[in-house]
Coordinates of C-alpha atoms in Angstrom, one line a residue:
Chain I
X1 CA 83.3 -89.9 -32.6
X2 CA 80.5 -88.7 -35.0
X3 CA 81.2 -86.3 -37.9
X4 CA 78.8 -84.8 -40.3
X5 CA 78.9 -84.3 -44.1
X6 CA 76.6 -82.1 -46.2
X7 CA 77.0 -82.5 -49.9
X8 CA 74.9 -79.6 -51.1
X9 CA 74.0 -80.1 -54.8
X10 CA 71.6 -78.3 -57.1
X11 CA 69.2 -81.2 -57.3
X12 CA 69.7 -82.9 -53.9
X13 CA 71.5 -82.6 -50.6
X14 CA 73.3 -85.7 -49.3
X15 CA 73.6 -85.5 -45.5
X16 CA 75.7 -88.2 -43.8
X17 CA 77.0 -89.2 -40.4
X18 CA 80.4 -90.9 -40.2
X19 CA 83.2 -91.7 -37.8
X20 CA 86.9 -90.8 -37.7
X21 CA 87.7 -93.7 -40.0
X22 CA 85.5 -92.0 -42.6
X23 CA 82.8 -94.8 -42.6
X24 CA 79.3 -93.8 -43.3
X25 CA 77.0 -94.7 -40.4
X26 CA 73.8 -93.0 -41.7
X27 CA 72.8 -91.1 -44.8
X28 CA 69.8 -89.3 -46.2
X29 CA 69.0 -87.5 -49.5
X30 CA 67.0 -84.3 -49.3
X31 CA 65.7 -82.8 -52.6
X32 CA 66.9 -79.2 -53.2
X33 CA 63.8 -77.1 -53.1
X34 CA 63.8 -73.6 -51.5
X35 CA 66.7 -72.6 -49.2
X36 CA 64.3 -72.4 -46.2
X37 CA 62.8 -75.8 -46.6
X38 CA 66.1 -77.6 -47.7
X39 CA 68.2 -76.1 -44.9
X40 CA 65.4 -76.7 -42.3
X41 CA 65.3 -80.4 -43.3
X42 CA 69.1 -80.6 -43.2
X43 CA 69.0 -79.1 -39.7
X44 CA 66.3 -81.5 -38.6
X45 CA 68.4 -84.5 -39.8
X46 CA 71.5 -83.5 -37.8
X47 CA 69.4 -82.7 -34.7
X48 CA 68.9 -86.5 -34.5
X49 CA 72.6 -86.9 -33.9
X50 CA 73.5 -84.7 -30.9
X51 CA 76.9 -86.3 -30.6
X52 CA 78.2 -84.9 -34.0
X53 CA 81.3 -83.0 -33.2
X54 CA 81.8 -81.1 -36.4
X55 CA 80.2 -80.8 -39.9
X56 CA 81.8 -80.1 -43.2
X57 CA 79.7 -78.7 -46.1
X58 CA 80.7 -79.1 -49.8
X59 CA 78.3 -76.9 -51.7
X60 CA 77.4 -75.9 -55.2
X61 CA 78.2 -72.3 -55.9
X62 CA 79.6 -69.9 -56.5
X63 CA 80.2 -69.5 -52.8
X64 CA 82.1 -67.1 -50.6
X65 CA 84.9 -68.8 -48.7
X66 CA 87.0 -65.8 -47.7
X67 CA 86.8 -65.7 -43.9
X68 CA 87.3 -61.9 -43.9
X69 CA 84.2 -61.3 -46.1
X70 CA 80.9 -60.3 -44.5
X71 CA 79.4 -62.9 -46.9
X72 CA 81.5 -65.8 -45.7
X73 CA 79.4 -68.9 -45.7
X74 CA 77.0 -67.6 -48.4
X75 CA 76.0 -69.1 -51.7
X76 CA 76.5 -65.9 -53.7
X77 CA 75.3 -65.1 -57.3
X78 CA 74.1 -68.6 -58.4
X79 CA 71.6 -68.8 -61.2
X80 CA 69.7 -71.5 -59.2
X81 CA 66.3 -70.1 -58.5
X82 CA 65.9 -68.7 -55.0
X83 CA 69.4 -69.6 -53.8
X84 CA 71.3 -66.5 -54.7
X85 CA 72.6 -64.7 -51.6
X86 CA 71.8 -67.5 -49.2
X87 CA 73.5 -67.4 -45.8
X88 CA 74.0 -71.2 -45.7
X89 CA 76.5 -71.5 -42.9
X90 CA 74.9 -68.8 -40.8
X91 CA 71.5 -70.5 -41.0
X92 CA 72.9 -73.8 -40.0
X93 CA 74.9 -72.4 -37.1
X94 CA 71.8 -70.9 -35.5
X95 CA 70.5 -74.4 -34.8
X96 CA 73.6 -76.6 -34.9
X97 CA 76.2 -75.2 -32.6
X98 CA 79.2 -77.2 -33.8
X99 CA 82.3 -76.3 -35.7
X100 CA 81.6 -76.2 -39.5
X101 CA 83.9 -76.3 -42.5
X102 CA 82.7 -74.7 -45.7
X103 CA 84.0 -75.4 -49.1
X104 CA 83.0 -76.1 -52.7
X105 CA 81.5 -79.4 -53.9
X106 CA 84.6 -80.2 -56.0
X107 CA 87.0 -79.3 -53.2
X108 CA 85.1 -81.8 -51.0
X109 CA 85.6 -84.5 -53.7
X110 CA 89.2 -83.5 -54.2
X111 CA 89.8 -83.9 -50.5
X112 CA 88.1 -87.3 -50.4
X113 CA 90.4 -88.5 -53.1
X114 CA 93.4 -87.0 -51.5
X115 CA 92.6 -88.7 -48.2
X116 CA 91.9 -92.0 -49.9
X117 CA 95.3 -91.8 -51.6
X118 CA 97.1 -91.2 -48.3
X119 CA 95.2 -94.2 -46.8
X120 CA 96.7 -96.3 -49.6
X121 CA 100.1 -94.9 -48.6
X122 CA 100.6 -93.2 -51.9
X123 CA 103.1 -90.4 -51.7
X124 CA 100.6 -87.7 -52.7
X125 CA 101.2 -84.1 -51.9
X126 CA 98.9 -82.5 -54.5
X127 CA 95.8 -83.5 -56.5
X128 CA 93.3 -82.0 -58.9
X129 CA 89.7 -83.3 -59.0
X130 CA 87.6 -82.5 -62.1
X131 CA 83.9 -83.1 -62.4
X132 CA 82.4 -83.2 -65.9
X133 CA 78.7 -83.4 -65.7
X134 CA 75.9 -80.8 -66.1
X135 CA 78.7 -78.3 -65.5
X136 CA 82.5 -78.6 -65.3
X137 CA 84.4 -77.7 -62.2
X138 CA 87.7 -78.5 -60.5
X139 CA 89.2 -78.4 -57.0
X140 CA 92.9 -78.5 -56.3
X141 CA 95.0 -79.4 -53.3
X142 CA 98.6 -78.5 -52.9
X143 CA 100.5 -79.7 -49.8
X144 CA 97.2 -80.5 -48.1
X145 CA 95.7 -77.1 -48.7
X146 CA 93.0 -76.0 -51.2
X147 CA 94.1 -73.6 -53.9
X148 CA 92.4 -70.3 -54.2
X149 CA 92.9 -67.1 -52.2
X150 CA 90.7 -64.5 -54.0
X151 CA 88.0 -67.2 -54.2
X152 CA 87.6 -70.8 -55.4
X153 CA 88.9 -71.9 -58.8
X154 CA 86.6 -71.7 -61.8
X155 CA 88.6 -74.0 -64.0
X156 CA 85.5 -74.9 -66.0
X157 CA 85.8 -71.6 -67.8
X158 CA 89.3 -71.7 -69.3
X159 CA 89.8 -71.3 -73.0
X160 CA 91.2 -74.1 -75.2
X161 CA 92.7 -74.7 -78.6
X162 CA 89.8 -75.8 -80.8
X163 CA 89.7 -79.3 -82.4
X164 CA 90.0 -78.9 -86.2
X165 CA 86.8 -81.0 -86.6
X166 CA 84.8 -78.9 -84.2
X167 CA 85.5 -75.3 -85.3
X168 CA 81.8 -74.6 -86.1
X169 CA 80.5 -75.6 -82.7
X170 CA 80.0 -72.3 -80.8
X171 CA 79.9 -73.9 -77.4
X172 CA 77.0 -73.6 -74.9
X173 CA 78.4 -71.5 -72.0
X174 CA 76.1 -68.5 -71.6
X175 CA 79.1 -66.5 -70.3
X176 CA 81.9 -67.6 -72.6
X177 CA 80.6 -69.7 -75.4
X178 CA 83.4 -72.1 -76.1
X179 CA 85.2 -72.3 -72.7
X180 CA 85.9 -75.8 -71.3
X181 CA 82.4 -76.1 -69.8
X182 CA 80.8 -74.8 -73.1
X183 CA 82.7 -77.5 -75.0
X184 CA 82.6 -80.7 -72.8
X185 CA 79.8 -80.5 -70.2
X186 CA 77.0 -83.2 -70.5
X187 CA 74.5 -80.9 -72.3
X188 CA 77.0 -80.4 -75.2
X189 CA 76.0 -83.9 -76.5
X190 CA 72.4 -82.7 -77.1
X191 CA 73.8 -79.5 -78.7
X192 CA 76.3 -81.4 -81.0
X193 CA 74.6 -84.6 -81.9
X194 CA 71.0 -84.2 -80.7
X195 CA 70.9 -86.9 -78.1
X196 CA 72.2 -87.4 -74.6
X197 CA 75.8 -88.6 -74.1
X198 CA 74.7 -91.9 -72.6
X199 CA 73.3 -92.8 -76.0
X200 CA 76.4 -91.9 -78.0
X201 CA 78.8 -94.8 -78.3
X202 CA 82.5 -94.3 -77.5
X203 CA 83.4 -95.1 -81.1
X204 CA 81.6 -91.8 -82.2
X205 CA 84.1 -89.2 -83.2
X206 CA 82.5 -86.7 -80.8
X207 CA 84.2 -88.5 -78.0
X208 CA 87.6 -87.9 -79.6
X209 CA 86.8 -84.2 -79.8
X210 CA 85.8 -84.3 -76.1
X211 CA 89.0 -86.1 -75.2
X212 CA 91.1 -83.5 -77.0
X213 CA 89.6 -80.7 -74.8
X214 CA 89.6 -82.6 -71.5
X215 CA 93.3 -83.6 -72.2
X216 CA 94.0 -79.9 -72.6
X217 CA 92.4 -79.2 -69.3
X218 CA 94.6 -81.9 -67.7
X219 CA 97.6 -80.4 -69.5
X220 CA 96.9 -76.9 -68.1
X221 CA 96.7 -78.3 -64.6
X222 CA 99.9 -80.3 -65.2
X223 CA 101.9 -77.4 -66.5
X224 CA 100.7 -74.9 -64.0
X225 CA 100.4 -77.0 -60.8
X226 CA 102.5 -80.1 -61.4
X227 CA 100.1 -82.2 -59.3
X228 CA 100.8 -85.8 -58.4
X229 CA 97.4 -86.9 -59.7
X230 CA 94.4 -85.7 -61.7
X231 CA 91.0 -87.4 -60.9
X232 CA 88.1 -87.1 -63.3
X233 CA 84.5 -87.7 -62.0
X234 CA 81.0 -86.8 -63.1
X235 CA 78.5 -88.3 -65.4
X236 CA 80.4 -87.8 -68.7
X237 CA 83.5 -89.7 -67.5
X238 CA 84.1 -93.4 -67.9
X239 CA 87.3 -95.5 -67.9
X240 CA 86.9 -95.9 -71.7
X241 CA 86.8 -92.1 -72.2
X242 CA 89.9 -91.7 -70.0
X243 CA 91.8 -94.1 -72.3
X244 CA 91.1 -91.5 -75.1
X245 CA 92.0 -88.6 -72.8
X246 CA 95.3 -90.2 -71.8
X247 CA 96.2 -90.7 -75.5
X248 CA 95.5 -87.1 -76.4
X249 CA 97.3 -85.9 -73.3
X250 CA 100.4 -87.8 -74.2
X251 CA 100.4 -86.3 -77.7
X252 CA 99.9 -82.7 -76.4
X253 CA 102.5 -83.0 -73.6
X254 CA 105.0 -84.5 -76.1
X255 CA 107.3 -85.7 -73.2
X256 CA 107.9 -82.2 -72.1
X257 CA 107.7 -82.9 -68.3
X258 CA 107.5 -86.2 -66.5
X259 CA 104.2 -87.2 -64.9
X260 CA 104.9 -90.9 -64.3
X261 CA 102.6 -93.7 -65.6
X262 CA 99.6 -92.1 -67.3
X263 CA 97.2 -94.8 -65.9
X264 CA 98.2 -93.7 -62.4
X265 CA 98.1 -90.0 -63.2
X266 CA 94.8 -89.5 -65.0
X267 CA 92.3 -91.6 -63.2
X268 CA 88.7 -92.2 -62.2
X269 CA 87.7 -91.6 -58.5
X270 CA 89.1 -94.1 -56.1
X271 CA 86.1 -93.7 -53.8
X272 CA 83.1 -95.4 -55.5
X273 CA 79.5 -94.4 -56.0
X274 CA 80.2 -90.6 -56.0
X275 CA 81.3 -90.9 -52.4
X276 CA 84.5 -88.8 -52.7
X277 CA 82.9 -85.6 -51.3
X278 CA 81.3 -87.4 -48.3
X279 CA 84.6 -89.0 -47.4
X280 CA 86.4 -85.6 -47.9
X281 CA 83.8 -83.9 -45.7
X282 CA 84.3 -86.4 -42.8
X283 CA 88.1 -85.7 -43.0
X284 CA 87.5 -81.9 -43.2
X285 CA 85.1 -82.0 -40.3
X286 CA 87.7 -83.9 -38.3
X287 CA 90.3 -81.3 -39.1
X288 CA 87.9 -78.6 -38.0
X289 CA 87.1 -80.4 -34.8
X290 CA 90.8 -80.8 -33.9
X291 CA 91.5 -77.1 -34.4
Chain O
X1 CA 124.0 -60.0 -41.8
X2 CA 125.1 -60.9 -45.4
X3 CA 123.0 -63.0 -47.8
X4 CA 123.9 -64.2 -51.2
X5 CA 121.9 -64.3 -54.5
X6 CA 122.7 -66.1 -57.7
X7 CA 120.5 -65.4 -60.7
X8 CA 121.7 -68.0 -63.1
X9 CA 120.6 -67.2 -66.6
X10 CA 121.5 -68.6 -70.0
X11 CA 123.6 -65.6 -71.0
X12 CA 124.8 -64.3 -67.6
X13 CA 124.9 -65.0 -63.9
X14 CA 124.1 -62.1 -61.6
X15 CA 125.7 -62.7 -58.2
X16 CA 124.9 -60.3 -55.4
X17 CA 125.4 -59.7 -51.7
X18 CA 122.6 -58.2 -49.7
X19 CA 121.4 -57.7 -46.2
X20 CA 118.3 -58.8 -44.3
X21 CA 116.6 -55.6 -45.6
X22 CA 117.1 -57.0 -49.1
X23 CA 119.5 -54.1 -50.1
X24 CA 122.1 -54.9 -52.6
X25 CA 125.6 -54.3 -51.2
X26 CA 127.7 -55.7 -54.0
X27 CA 126.9 -57.2 -57.4
X28 CA 128.8 -58.8 -60.3
X29 CA 127.8 -60.1 -63.7
X30 CA 129.5 -63.3 -65.0
X31 CA 129.0 -64.4 -68.6
X32 CA 127.5 -67.9 -68.8
X33 CA 130.2 -70.0 -70.6
X34 CA 131.0 -73.6 -69.6
X35 CA 129.6 -74.9 -66.3
X36 CA 133.1 -75.4 -64.9
X37 CA 134.3 -71.9 -65.6
X38 CA 131.0 -70.1 -64.7
X39 CA 130.5 -72.0 -61.4
X40 CA 134.2 -71.5 -60.6
X41 CA 133.9 -67.7 -61.1
X42 CA 130.7 -67.7 -59.0
X43 CA 132.5 -69.5 -56.2
X44 CA 135.5 -67.2 -56.4
X45 CA 133.1 -64.2 -56.1
X46 CA 131.4 -65.5 -52.9
X47 CA 134.7 -66.5 -51.4
X48 CA 135.4 -62.8 -51.0
X49 CA 132.5 -62.6 -48.6
X50 CA 133.1 -65.1 -45.8
X51 CA 130.3 -63.6 -43.7
X52 CA 127.6 -64.7 -46.1
X53 CA 125.2 -66.8 -44.0
X54 CA 123.1 -68.4 -46.8
X55 CA 122.8 -68.3 -50.6
X56 CA 119.7 -68.6 -52.8
X57 CA 120.0 -69.6 -56.4
X58 CA 117.3 -68.9 -59.1
X59 CA 118.3 -70.8 -62.1
X60 CA 117.4 -71.4 -65.7
X61 CA 116.2 -74.9 -66.3
X62 CA 114.7 -77.3 -66.4
X63 CA 116.0 -78.1 -62.9
X64 CA 115.4 -80.8 -60.3
X65 CA 113.9 -79.4 -57.2
X66 CA 112.5 -82.5 -55.5
X67 CA 114.6 -83.1 -52.4
X68 CA 114.1 -86.8 -52.6
X69 CA 115.6 -87.1 -56.0
X70 CA 119.3 -88.1 -56.4
X71 CA 119.5 -85.3 -59.0
X72 CA 118.3 -82.6 -56.6
X73 CA 120.2 -79.4 -57.3
X74 CA 120.9 -80.3 -60.9
X75 CA 120.1 -78.5 -64.1
X76 CA 118.7 -81.4 -66.0
X77 CA 117.9 -81.8 -69.7
X78 CA 118.4 -78.2 -70.8
X79 CA 119.1 -77.6 -74.5
X80 CA 121.9 -75.1 -73.4
X81 CA 125.2 -76.4 -74.7
X82 CA 127.3 -78.1 -72.1
X83 CA 124.8 -77.5 -69.2
X84 CA 122.6 -80.6 -69.3
X85 CA 123.0 -82.8 -66.2
X86 CA 125.0 -80.2 -64.3
X87 CA 125.2 -80.7 -60.5
X88 CA 124.9 -77.0 -59.8
X89 CA 124.2 -77.0 -56.0
X90 CA 126.6 -79.9 -55.4
X91 CA 129.5 -78.1 -57.1
X92 CA 128.8 -74.9 -55.1
X93 CA 128.5 -76.8 -51.8
X94 CA 131.9 -78.3 -52.2
X95 CA 133.5 -74.8 -51.9
X96 CA 130.9 -72.7 -50.1
X97 CA 129.7 -74.5 -47.0
X98 CA 126.6 -72.4 -46.3
X99 CA 122.9 -73.2 -46.5
X100 CA 121.6 -72.9 -50.0
X101 CA 118.1 -72.6 -51.5
X102 CA 117.5 -73.8 -55.0
X103 CA 114.7 -72.8 -57.2
X104 CA 113.8 -71.6 -60.7
X105 CA 114.5 -68.1 -62.1
X106 CA 110.8 -67.3 -62.3
X107 CA 110.2 -68.5 -58.8
X108 CA 113.0 -66.2 -57.6
X109 CA 111.3 -63.3 -59.4
X110 CA 107.9 -64.3 -58.1
X111 CA 109.2 -64.4 -54.5
X112 CA 110.8 -61.0 -54.9
X113 CA 107.5 -59.5 -56.1
X114 CA 105.7 -61.3 -53.3
X115 CA 108.0 -59.9 -50.7
X116 CA 107.9 -56.4 -52.2
X117 CA 104.1 -56.5 -52.0
X118 CA 104.2 -57.5 -48.3
X119 CA 106.7 -54.7 -47.6
X120 CA 104.0 -52.3 -49.0
X121 CA 101.5 -53.9 -46.7
X122 CA 99.4 -55.3 -49.4
X123 CA 97.2 -58.2 -48.3
X124 CA 98.9 -60.6 -50.7
X125 CA 98.7 -64.3 -50.1
X126 CA 99.3 -65.5 -53.6
X127 CA 101.0 -64.2 -56.7
X128 CA 101.9 -65.4 -60.2
X129 CA 105.0 -64.0 -62.0
X130 CA 105.3 -64.4 -65.8
X131 CA 108.4 -63.7 -67.8
X132 CA 107.9 -63.1 -71.6
X133 CA 111.3 -62.8 -73.3
X134 CA 113.4 -65.3 -75.3
X135 CA 111.2 -67.9 -73.6
X136 CA 108.0 -67.8 -71.5
X137 CA 107.9 -69.1 -68.0
X138 CA 105.9 -68.6 -64.8
X139 CA 106.3 -69.1 -61.1
X140 CA 103.4 -69.2 -58.6
X141 CA 103.2 -68.6 -54.9
X142 CA 100.2 -69.7 -52.8
X143 CA 100.1 -68.9 -49.1
X144 CA 103.8 -68.1 -49.2
X145 CA 104.8 -71.4 -50.9
X146 CA 105.9 -72.2 -54.4
X147 CA 103.5 -74.3 -56.5
X148 CA 104.8 -77.6 -58.0
X149 CA 105.3 -80.9 -56.3
X150 CA 106.2 -83.3 -59.2
X151 CA 108.4 -80.4 -60.5
X152 CA 108.3 -76.7 -61.3
X153 CA 105.5 -75.3 -63.4
X154 CA 106.1 -75.1 -67.2
X155 CA 103.3 -72.7 -67.9
X156 CA 105.0 -71.5 -71.0
X157 CA 103.7 -74.6 -72.8
X158 CA 99.9 -74.5 -72.3
X159 CA 97.7 -74.4 -75.3
X160 CA 95.4 -71.5 -76.2
X161 CA 92.5 -70.5 -78.3
X162 CA 93.9 -69.1 -81.5
X163 CA 93.3 -65.5 -82.6
X164 CA 91.2 -65.5 -85.7
X165 CA 93.8 -63.3 -87.5
X166 CA 96.6 -65.6 -86.6
X167 CA 95.4 -69.0 -87.6
X168 CA 98.1 -69.5 -90.2
X169 CA 101.0 -68.9 -87.9
X170 CA 102.3 -72.3 -86.8
X171 CA 104.2 -71.1 -83.7
X172 CA 107.9 -71.6 -83.0
X173 CA 108.1 -74.0 -80.1
X174 CA 110.1 -77.0 -81.2
X175 CA 108.2 -79.2 -78.8
X176 CA 104.6 -78.0 -79.3
X177 CA 104.4 -75.5 -82.1
X178 CA 101.7 -73.1 -81.1
X179 CA 101.8 -73.3 -77.3
X180 CA 102.0 -70.0 -75.3
X181 CA 105.8 -69.8 -75.8
X182 CA 105.5 -70.7 -79.4
X183 CA 103.0 -67.9 -79.9
X184 CA 104.3 -65.0 -77.8
X185 CA 108.0 -65.3 -76.9
X186 CA 110.3 -62.5 -78.2
X187 CA 111.5 -64.5 -81.3
X188 CA 107.9 -64.8 -82.6
X189 CA 108.3 -61.2 -83.9
X190 CA 111.0 -62.2 -86.3
X191 CA 108.9 -65.2 -87.3
X192 CA 105.7 -63.2 -87.8
X193 CA 106.8 -59.9 -89.1
X194 CA 110.5 -60.3 -90.0
X195 CA 111.9 -57.8 -87.4
X196 CA 112.5 -57.7 -83.7
X197 CA 109.7 -56.7 -81.3
X198 CA 111.5 -53.5 -80.3
X199 CA 111.1 -52.3 -83.9
X200 CA 107.3 -53.1 -84.0
X201 CA 105.2 -50.2 -82.8
X202 CA 102.4 -50.9 -80.3
X203 CA 99.9 -49.8 -82.9
X204 CA 100.8 -52.8 -85.1
X205 CA 98.0 -55.5 -85.0
X206 CA 100.5 -58.1 -84.0
X207 CA 100.5 -56.7 -80.5
X208 CA 96.7 -57.2 -80.3
X209 CA 97.2 -60.8 -81.2
X210 CA 100.0 -61.1 -78.6
X211 CA 97.7 -59.5 -76.0
X212 CA 94.9 -61.9 -76.8
X213 CA 97.2 -64.9 -76.0
X214 CA 98.9 -63.3 -72.9
X215 CA 95.4 -62.5 -71.6
X216 CA 94.4 -66.1 -71.9
X217 CA 97.5 -67.1 -69.9
X218 CA 96.4 -64.6 -67.2
X219 CA 92.9 -66.1 -67.4
X220 CA 94.1 -69.6 -67.0
X221 CA 96.0 -68.6 -63.9
X222 CA 93.0 -66.6 -62.6
X223 CA 90.5 -69.5 -63.0
X224 CA 92.9 -72.1 -61.7
X225 CA 94.7 -70.4 -58.9
X226 CA 92.6 -67.3 -58.0
X227 CA 95.8 -65.4 -57.2
X228 CA 95.9 -61.9 -55.7
X229 CA 98.1 -60.5 -58.4
X230 CA 99.7 -61.4 -61.7
X231 CA 103.0 -59.8 -62.6
X232 CA 104.4 -59.7 -66.1
X233 CA 108.2 -59.1 -66.7
X234 CA 110.6 -59.9 -69.5
X235 CA 111.7 -58.0 -72.6
X236 CA 108.4 -58.3 -74.5
X237 CA 106.4 -56.6 -71.7
X238 CA 105.7 -52.9 -71.4
X239 CA 103.0 -50.9 -69.6
X240 CA 101.5 -50.1 -73.0
X241 CA 101.3 -53.7 -73.8
X242 CA 99.7 -54.5 -70.5
X243 CA 96.9 -52.0 -71.3
X244 CA 96.0 -54.2 -74.2
X245 CA 96.3 -57.4 -72.2
X246 CA 94.0 -56.0 -69.5
X247 CA 91.4 -55.1 -72.2
X248 CA 91.5 -58.6 -73.7
X249 CA 91.4 -60.2 -70.2
X250 CA 88.3 -58.3 -69.3
X251 CA 86.6 -59.4 -72.5
X252 CA 87.6 -63.1 -71.9
X253 CA 86.6 -63.1 -68.2
X254 CA 83.3 -61.4 -68.9
X255 CA 82.8 -60.6 -65.3
X256 CA 82.7 -64.3 -64.3
X257 CA 84.8 -63.9 -61.1
X258 CA 86.0 -60.8 -59.3
X259 CA 89.7 -59.9 -59.4
X260 CA 89.5 -56.3 -58.2
X261 CA 90.9 -53.4 -60.1
X262 CA 92.6 -54.7 -63.3
X263 CA 95.4 -52.1 -63.0
X264 CA 96.3 -53.6 -59.6
X265 CA 95.8 -57.1 -60.7
X266 CA 97.8 -57.4 -64.0
X267 CA 101.0 -55.4 -63.4
X268 CA 104.6 -54.8 -64.3
X269 CA 107.2 -55.8 -61.7
X270 CA 107.3 -53.5 -58.6
X271 CA 111.1 -54.1 -58.3
X272 CA 112.8 -52.1 -61.0
X273 CA 115.7 -53.0 -63.3
X274 CA 114.9 -56.8 -63.3
X275 CA 115.8 -56.9 -59.6
X276 CA 112.9 -59.1 -58.6
X277 CA 114.9 -62.3 -58.5
X278 CA 117.8 -60.8 -56.6
X279 CA 115.4 -59.5 -53.9
X280 CA 113.5 -62.8 -53.9
X281 CA 116.8 -64.6 -53.5
X282 CA 117.8 -62.5 -50.5
X283 CA 114.5 -63.3 -48.8
X284 CA 114.7 -67.0 -49.7
X285 CA 118.3 -67.1 -48.4
X286 CA 117.2 -65.5 -45.2
X287 CA 114.4 -68.2 -44.8
X288 CA 117.0 -70.9 -45.4
X289 CA 119.3 -69.4 -42.8
X290 CA 116.6 -69.2 -40.2
X291 CA 115.6 -72.9 -40.6

């Protein structure tokens, strides 16, 4: 059986063909230009594979995912030039008459990590996936289902207790200033220390400040959802950084609830090379086909 | 049909008999003394109603609610004198051989409010219930199911951005200092202004500070769960206070996601006289009986 994955990002689309074992059989990158051109090239790609039974799409957003909305399947009020109010699923369905599953980029990644855990026979019922890169987002799965009924989570914009050594940094979120994204997204390195994060060694105190905030995000998810695992992906995250995050998390939690071994609880993605969303999409496409 | 409800609180147990329309037919209050005496009196009460088909228990905690744990049905490491490590459900089952449902006090209340909404034909799929009283807790329902797989939520202990006029207040939580409970539970009034909250008029600035924190708690739930409704109960909460909370919430959210009309979104309990948990228990007992 062939299944399709579309990881729709703000700079590129990754389209892939896989099987029901979630193995990638073919893959292409399409630069994100105008909606017309990008979706047209996406359609042309999948037209080469007439045996594809279903396609799952993990998209940048915000998106409309309420089935009872007339805008279901749309990218809604995104700041990305030209993409606001784009009928993504509707456009694809015109030319690709297969079942489609529509969700957020982080939900796709969360599902990939969830499926990967179950393949390793972990007793996982719930999982949170964070991406910390240009922006900050999170997807959450509870009992195999995505969280969010009025819409998808926007965990990037929660408020946090400020680090005592960071009180003068106003944050860079245009909507909220010092929300999570405004304090820890990749571009905060330029704003705080005048150079990109990849040039800032982990011994720099700015990483401790980052870890304090990211640990609070993990704490919020822990105390509100009590998930089995929290996965951190995205360009800002490394195993060395997560060592700091776990240490801050332990201090903040202060033993209040049990989360098991921290090295199993706060982790990097198990699927390598940013492949979580593609794997998640194959699994979601398979679910959609079986419906 | 007769159904049983036990609202097990730290100062009193409210035991009630109801029918499948969730109407209370009989009710008794039992002071919370030792586990032996309190549970014995609870059992004696329900022995009078041999037709009761199932009982739901909403208990103070922390409690163990993972069915695969040997301590399932226990109140675990509570600071309440004499109650740590109490086999609550096991003790009841010895003398009351009916199906029992075991959950937290706030989950019982959340379920009562959820059921009440569905009775009014609201299109509710998810709901969060906060209690702000001696302590702070929350229960959350998504698609009809309680959130929490490693354990129940402990939303009372999240960290928050501090109000600029409250930076010197250290908070009163013995575990975390200035977590949500440490900043807004009832006893913070004594700690901040030297008198109980009921003696502090709503025009006092301390209520604005409280509203700022409670609005952040609502914001965290909004951005993480995207629930249909957030209900606030407990001794600290009044409609006048929620007016302030909604105003702070609107400022913090800054239009980022849509939650509908705030007066329908952030609300007092629909079930009057603290009856949410009893109603929720009847519904949960009915579910358990039907299994």
